[in-house]
Amino acid sequence: MHKAQLIINEINTRLNVLIGEGIVLEVMKNRTDVPDELPAVAVRMGSDEPENQNATFIDSSLTVNTDIYVITTAQDLDEKTLAIRLAVHKKLMVDYNLGLGFVTQITPLGQSEPDYNGDGEQYAGATRLSWRISYRSGVVDPSN
């Protein structure tokens, strides 16, 4: 399995804990549709760029996006979004390498501007958090 897939799987596993903690109702991986159950988080692969290479290994920088979806009143949109953002941050930043020996660093890249819409009592919001994960893989076989 490609090391990028192992990273995405680990992030998904860590964020699925948020369901049991009652922070979100759904965590999705590699889906582009809006979740059925809100609040939710979607884990999506971004760009994967090589940074350094020698004869045996490649150091790469993988971007992983964690999209937050909420539905609530207009007054609570920021509060709910930021509470989930905090929980996601804590789950991912608890150790510098996600518990994976080939990961050298995880760096938060910030939050995009929220996309809020709705009327009346119900408002929906979507916000993207991006993370840069630096990792090392083999030149010949990126699963090594």
PDB file of N, CA and C in Angstrom, residues 52-116:
ATOM      1  N   ASN A  52      12.637  16.152  -1.776  1.00  0.00           N
ATOM      2  CA  ASN A  52      14.043  15.763  -1.912  1.00  0.00           C
ATOM      3  C   ASN A  52      14.104  14.323  -2.364  1.00  0.00           C
ATOM      4  N   GLN A  53      15.164  13.994  -3.088  1.00  0.00           N
ATOM      5  CA  GLN A  53      15.339  12.615  -3.543  1.00  0.00           C
ATOM      6  C   GLN A  53      16.820  12.303  -3.636  1.00  0.00           C
ATOM      7  N   ASN A  54      17.138  11.065  -3.290  1.00  0.00           N
ATOM      8  CA  ASN A  54      18.471  10.545  -3.567  1.00  0.00           C
ATOM      9  C   ASN A  54      18.292   9.171  -4.200  1.00  0.00           C
ATOM     10  N   ALA A  55      19.313   8.364  -4.211  1.00  0.00           N
ATOM     11  CA  ALA A  55      19.240   7.071  -4.895  1.00  0.00           C
ATOM     12  C   ALA A  55      18.300   6.080  -4.219  1.00  0.00           C
ATOM     13  N   THR A  56      18.011   6.268  -2.934  1.00  0.00           N
ATOM     14  CA  THR A  56      17.213   5.270  -2.219  1.00  0.00           C
ATOM     15  C   THR A  56      15.856   5.758  -1.706  1.00  0.00           C
ATOM     16  N   PHE A  57      15.698   7.053  -1.456  1.00  0.00           N
ATOM     17  CA  PHE A  57      14.437   7.513  -0.890  1.00  0.00           C
ATOM     18  C   PHE A  57      13.990   8.841  -1.488  1.00  0.00           C
ATOM     19  N   ILE A  58      12.696   9.122  -1.299  1.00  0.00           N
ATOM     20  CA  ILE A  58      12.085  10.397  -1.678  1.00  0.00           C
ATOM     21  C   ILE A  58      11.407  10.960  -0.431  1.00  0.00           C
ATOM     22  N   ASP A  59      11.699  12.212  -0.134  1.00  0.00           N
ATOM     23  CA  ASP A  59      10.950  12.925   0.904  1.00  0.00           C
ATOM     24  C   ASP A  59       9.827  13.681   0.203  1.00  0.00           C
ATOM     25  N   SER A  60       8.606  13.453   0.645  1.00  0.00           N
ATOM     26  CA  SER A  60       7.440  14.058   0.005  1.00  0.00           C
ATOM     27  C   SER A  60       6.627  14.848   1.005  1.00  0.00           C
ATOM     28  N   SER A  61       5.764  15.699   0.466  1.00  0.00           N
ATOM     29  CA  SER A  61       4.871  16.521   1.269  1.00  0.00           C
ATOM     30  C   SER A  61       3.442  16.294   0.772  1.00  0.00           C
ATOM     31  N   LEU A  62       2.667  15.586   1.578  1.00  0.00           N
ATOM     32  CA  LEU A  62       1.278  15.252   1.253  1.00  0.00           C
ATOM     33  C   LEU A  62       0.349  16.243   1.946  1.00  0.00           C
ATOM     34  N   THR A  63      -0.566  16.817   1.191  1.00  0.00           N
ATOM     35  CA  THR A  63      -1.604  17.654   1.785  1.00  0.00           C
ATOM     36  C   THR A  63      -2.842  16.792   1.997  1.00  0.00           C
ATOM     37  N   VAL A  64      -3.367  16.848   3.220  1.00  0.00           N
ATOM     38  CA  VAL A  64      -4.617  16.169   3.538  1.00  0.00           C
ATOM     39  C   VAL A  64      -5.586  17.240   4.013  1.00  0.00           C
ATOM     40  N   ASN A  65      -6.786  17.226   3.451  1.00  0.00           N
ATOM     41  CA  ASN A  65      -7.833  18.177   3.824  1.00  0.00           C
ATOM     42  C   ASN A  65      -8.846  17.502   4.726  1.00  0.00           C
ATOM     43  N   THR A  66      -9.210  18.199   5.780  1.00  0.00           N
ATOM     44  CA  THR A  66     -10.280  17.731   6.655  1.00  0.00           C
ATOM     45  C   THR A  66     -11.379  18.788   6.590  1.00  0.00           C
ATOM     46  N   ASP A  67     -12.460  18.442   5.933  1.00  0.00           N
ATOM     47  CA  ASP A  67     -13.568  19.369   5.731  1.00  0.00           C
ATOM     48  C   ASP A  67     -14.601  19.189   6.831  1.00  0.00           C
ATOM     49  N   ILE A  68     -14.975  20.295   7.450  1.00  0.00           N
ATOM     50  CA  ILE A  68     -15.936  20.297   8.546  1.00  0.00           C
ATOM     51  C   ILE A  68     -17.291  20.757   8.011  1.00  0.00           C
ATOM     52  N   TYR A  69     -18.334  20.008   8.345  1.00  0.00           N
ATOM     53  CA  TYR A  69     -19.703  20.351   7.960  1.00  0.00           C
ATOM     54  C   TYR A  69     -20.555  20.472   9.215  1.00  0.00           C
ATOM     55  N   VAL A  70     -21.294  21.579   9.323  1.00  0.00           N
ATOM     56  CA  VAL A  70     -22.192  21.771  10.468  1.00  0.00           C
ATOM     57  C   VAL A  70     -23.540  22.281   9.973  1.00  0.00           C
ATOM     58  N   ILE A  71     -24.545  22.072  10.787  1.00  0.00           N
ATOM     59  CA  ILE A  71     -25.858  22.672  10.559  1.00  0.00           C
ATOM     60  C   ILE A  71     -26.377  23.095  11.926  1.00  0.00           C
ATOM     61  N   THR A  72     -26.763  24.354  12.025  1.00  0.00           N
ATOM     62  CA  THR A  72     -27.184  24.901  13.313  1.00  0.00           C
ATOM     63  C   THR A  72     -27.836  26.258  13.074  1.00  0.00           C
ATOM     64  N   THR A  73     -28.010  27.026  14.121  1.00  0.00           N
ATOM     65  CA  THR A  73     -28.538  28.380  13.974  1.00  0.00           C
ATOM     66  C   THR A  73     -27.412  29.301  13.505  1.00  0.00           C
ATOM     67  N   ALA A  74     -27.780  30.430  12.953  1.00  0.00           N
ATOM     68  CA  ALA A  74     -26.783  31.392  12.475  1.00  0.00           C
ATOM     69  C   ALA A  74     -25.858  31.832  13.610  1.00  0.00           C
ATOM     70  N   GLN A  75     -26.370  31.968  14.812  1.00  0.00           N
ATOM     71  CA  GLN A  75     -25.584  32.425  15.945  1.00  0.00           C
ATOM     72  C   GLN A  75     -24.542  31.400  16.385  1.00  0.00           C
ATOM     73  N   ASP A  76     -24.776  30.112  16.119  1.00  0.00           N
ATOM     74  CA  ASP A  76     -23.886  29.062  16.603  1.00  0.00           C
ATOM     75  C   ASP A  76     -22.927  28.514  15.547  1.00  0.00           C
ATOM     76  N   LEU A  77     -22.975  29.023  14.311  1.00  0.00           N
ATOM     77  CA  LEU A  77     -22.140  28.461  13.244  1.00  0.00           C
ATOM     78  C   LEU A  77     -20.650  28.497  13.587  1.00  0.00           C
ATOM     79  N   ASP A  78     -20.139  29.654  13.969  1.00  0.00           N
ATOM     80  CA  ASP A  78     -18.713  29.757  14.280  1.00  0.00           C
ATOM     81  C   ASP A  78     -18.352  28.901  15.486  1.00  0.00           C
ATOM     82  N   GLU A  79     -19.182  28.954  16.516  1.00  0.00           N
ATOM     83  CA  GLU A  79     -18.897  28.191  17.738  1.00  0.00           C
ATOM     84  C   GLU A  79     -18.803  26.690  17.448  1.00  0.00           C
ATOM     85  N   LYS A  80     -19.762  26.158  16.713  1.00  0.00           N
ATOM     86  CA  LYS A  80     -19.754  24.721  16.395  1.00  0.00           C
ATOM     87  C   LYS A  80     -18.575  24.352  15.498  1.00  0.00           C
ATOM     88  N   THR A  81     -18.325  25.183  14.485  1.00  0.00           N
ATOM     89  CA  THR A  81     -17.209  24.920  13.573  1.00  0.00           C
ATOM     90  C   THR A  81     -15.886  24.934  14.325  1.00  0.00           C
ATOM     91  N   LEU A  82     -15.683  25.933  15.171  1.00  0.00           N
ATOM     92  CA  LEU A  82     -14.417  26.046  15.899  1.00  0.00           C
ATOM     93  C   LEU A  82     -14.252  24.943  16.943  1.00  0.00           C
ATOM     94  N   ALA A  83     -15.341  24.459  17.508  1.00  0.00           N
ATOM     95  CA  ALA A  83     -15.242  23.344  18.461  1.00  0.00           C
ATOM     96  C   ALA A  83     -14.757  22.084  17.743  1.00  0.00           C
ATOM     97  N   ILE A  84     -15.278  21.841  16.540  1.00  0.00           N
ATOM     98  CA  ILE A  84     -14.825  20.676  15.772  1.00  0.00           C
ATOM     99  C   ILE A  84     -13.393  20.887  15.304  1.00  0.00           C
ATOM    100  N   ARG A  85     -13.072  22.097  14.871  1.00  0.00           N
ATOM    101  CA  ARG A  85     -11.695  22.402  14.455  1.00  0.00           C
ATOM    102  C   ARG A  85     -10.718  22.104  15.593  1.00  0.00           C
ATOM    103  N   LEU A  86     -11.051  22.512  16.794  1.00  0.00           N
ATOM    104  CA  LEU A  86     -10.200  22.252  17.954  1.00  0.00           C
ATOM    105  C   LEU A  86     -10.019  20.749  18.178  1.00  0.00           C
ATOM    106  N   ALA A  87     -11.100  20.010  18.104  1.00  0.00           N
ATOM    107  CA  ALA A  87     -11.028  18.561  18.319  1.00  0.00           C
ATOM    108  C   ALA A  87     -10.182  17.877  17.246  1.00  0.00           C
ATOM    109  N   VAL A  88     -10.347  18.275  15.984  1.00  0.00           N
ATOM    110  CA  VAL A  88      -9.545  17.709  14.892  1.00  0.00           C
ATOM    111  C   VAL A  88      -8.074  18.019  15.128  1.00  0.00           C
ATOM    112  N   HIS A  89      -7.772  19.258  15.471  1.00  0.00           N
ATOM    113  CA  HIS A  89      -6.386  19.663  15.720  1.00  0.00           C
ATOM    114  C   HIS A  89      -5.743  18.804  16.814  1.00  0.00           C
ATOM    115  N   LYS A  90      -6.448  18.632  17.906  1.00  0.00           N
ATOM    116  CA  LYS A  90      -5.905  17.838  19.018  1.00  0.00           C
ATOM    117  C   LYS A  90      -5.646  16.393  18.600  1.00  0.00           C
ATOM    118  N   LYS A  91      -6.557  15.803  17.842  1.00  0.00           N
ATOM    119  CA  LYS A  91      -6.378  14.403  17.424  1.00  0.00           C
ATOM    120  C   LYS A  91      -5.184  14.237  16.492  1.00  0.00           C
ATOM    121  N   LEU A  92      -4.963  15.211  15.608  1.00  0.00           N
ATOM    122  CA  LEU A  92      -3.881  15.072  14.629  1.00  0.00           C
ATOM    123  C   LEU A  92      -2.530  15.522  15.167  1.00  0.00           C
ATOM    124  N   MET A  93      -2.511  16.479  16.069  1.00  0.00           N
ATOM    125  CA  MET A  93      -1.243  17.050  16.518  1.00  0.00           C
ATOM    126  C   MET A  93      -0.735  16.437  17.822  1.00  0.00           C
ATOM    127  N   VAL A  94      -1.376  15.382  18.296  1.00  0.00           N
ATOM    128  CA  VAL A  94      -0.959  14.772  19.563  1.00  0.00           C
ATOM    129  C   VAL A  94       0.460  14.212  19.479  1.00  0.00           C
ATOM    130  N   ASP A  95       0.894  13.791  18.297  1.00  0.00           N
ATOM    131  CA  ASP A  95       2.300  13.443  18.095  1.00  0.00           C
ATOM    132  C   ASP A  95       2.729  13.903  16.705  1.00  0.00           C
ATOM    133  N   TYR A  96       3.995  14.228  16.569  1.00  0.00           N
ATOM    134  CA  TYR A  96       4.501  14.875  15.354  1.00  0.00           C
ATOM    135  C   TYR A  96       4.480  13.982  14.122  1.00  0.00           C
ATOM    136  N   ASN A  97       4.350  12.664  14.311  1.00  0.00           N
ATOM    137  CA  ASN A  97       4.441  11.756  13.159  1.00  0.00           C
ATOM    138  C   ASN A  97       3.224  10.853  12.979  1.00  0.00           C
ATOM    139  N   LEU A  98       2.122  11.187  13.622  1.00  0.00           N
ATOM    140  CA  LEU A  98       0.887  10.402  13.509  1.00  0.00           C
ATOM    141  C   LEU A  98       1.070   8.946  13.922  1.00  0.00           C
ATOM    142  N   GLY A  99       2.129   8.676  14.671  1.00  0.00           N
ATOM    143  CA  GLY A  99       2.402   7.303  15.076  1.00  0.00           C
ATOM    144  C   GLY A  99       2.938   6.434  13.950  1.00  0.00           C
ATOM    145  N   LEU A 100       3.350   7.045  12.850  1.00  0.00           N
ATOM    146  CA  LEU A 100       3.878   6.325  11.689  1.00  0.00           C
ATOM    147  C   LEU A 100       5.368   6.632  11.559  1.00  0.00           C
ATOM    148  N   GLY A 101       6.197   5.605  11.593  1.00  0.00           N
ATOM    149  CA  GLY A 101       7.644   5.791  11.589  1.00  0.00           C
ATOM    150  C   GLY A 101       8.199   6.508  10.372  1.00  0.00           C
ATOM    151  N   PHE A 102       7.515   6.474   9.255  1.00  0.00           N
ATOM    152  CA  PHE A 102       8.004   7.107   8.031  1.00  0.00           C
ATOM    153  C   PHE A 102       7.554   8.562   7.898  1.00  0.00           C
ATOM    154  N   VAL A 103       6.664   9.025   8.775  1.00  0.00           N
ATOM    155  CA  VAL A 103       6.228  10.424   8.776  1.00  0.00           C
ATOM    156  C   VAL A 103       7.214  11.212   9.632  1.00  0.00           C
ATOM    157  N   THR A 104       7.690  12.329   9.096  1.00  0.00           N
ATOM    158  CA  THR A 104       8.660  13.144   9.827  1.00  0.00           C
ATOM    159  C   THR A 104       8.045  14.372  10.475  1.00  0.00           C
ATOM    160  N   GLN A 105       6.879  14.818   9.984  1.00  0.00           N
ATOM    161  CA  GLN A 105       6.259  16.000  10.572  1.00  0.00           C
ATOM    162  C   GLN A 105       4.851  16.188  10.029  1.00  0.00           C
ATOM    163  N   ILE A 106       3.975  16.738  10.874  1.00  0.00           N
ATOM    164  CA  ILE A 106       2.658  17.197  10.429  1.00  0.00           C
ATOM    165  C   ILE A 106       2.573  18.677  10.762  1.00  0.00           C
ATOM    166  N   THR A 107       2.140  19.450   9.778  1.00  0.00           N
ATOM    167  CA  THR A 107       2.069  20.900   9.934  1.00  0.00           C
ATOM    168  C   THR A 107       0.657  21.374   9.583  1.00  0.00           C
ATOM    169  N   PRO A 108      -0.013  22.074  10.505  1.00  0.00           N
ATOM    170  CA  PRO A 108      -1.315  22.635  10.151  1.00  0.00           C
ATOM    171  C   PRO A 108      -1.125  23.780   9.158  1.00  0.00           C
ATOM    172  N   LEU A 109      -1.919  23.790   8.100  1.00  0.00           N
ATOM    173  CA  LEU A 109      -1.830  24.829   7.076  1.00  0.00           C
ATOM    174  C   LEU A 109      -2.937  25.868   7.206  1.00  0.00           C
ATOM    175  N   GLY A 110      -3.778  25.723   8.201  1.00  0.00           N
ATOM    176  CA  GLY A 110      -4.809  26.718   8.440  1.00  0.00           C
ATOM    177  C   GLY A 110      -6.176  26.313   7.945  1.00  0.00           C
ATOM    178  N   GLN A 111      -7.085  27.260   8.057  1.00  0.00           N
ATOM    179  CA  GLN A 111      -8.489  27.057   7.730  1.00  0.00           C
ATOM    180  C   GLN A 111      -8.870  27.965   6.570  1.00  0.00           C
ATOM    181  N   SER A 112      -9.651  27.435   5.646  1.00  0.00           N
ATOM    182  CA  SER A 112     -10.196  28.275   4.575  1.00  0.00           C
ATOM    183  C   SER A 112     -11.350  29.109   5.128  1.00  0.00           C
ATOM    184  N   GLU A 113     -11.755  30.094   4.367  1.00  0.00           N
ATOM    185  CA  GLU A 113     -12.909  30.885   4.776  1.00  0.00           C
ATOM    186  C   GLU A 113     -14.149  30.000   4.757  1.00  0.00           C
ATOM    187  N   PRO A 114     -14.932  30.006   5.830  1.00  0.00           N
ATOM    188  CA  PRO A 114     -16.127  29.165   5.869  1.00  0.00           C
ATOM    189  C   PRO A 114     -17.137  29.562   4.801  1.00  0.00           C
ATOM    190  N   ASP A 115     -17.843  28.576   4.308  1.00  0.00           N
ATOM    191  CA  ASP A 115     -18.939  28.791   3.362  1.00  0.00           C
ATOM    192  C   ASP A 115     -20.230  28.547   4.124  1.00  0.00           C
ATOM    193  N   TYR A 116     -20.905  29.616   4.505  1.00  0.00           N
ATOM    194  CA  TYR A 116     -22.137  29.528   5.279  1.00  0.00           C
ATOM    195  C   TYR A 116     -23.313  29.883   4.388  1.00  0.00           C
TER     196      TYR A 116
END
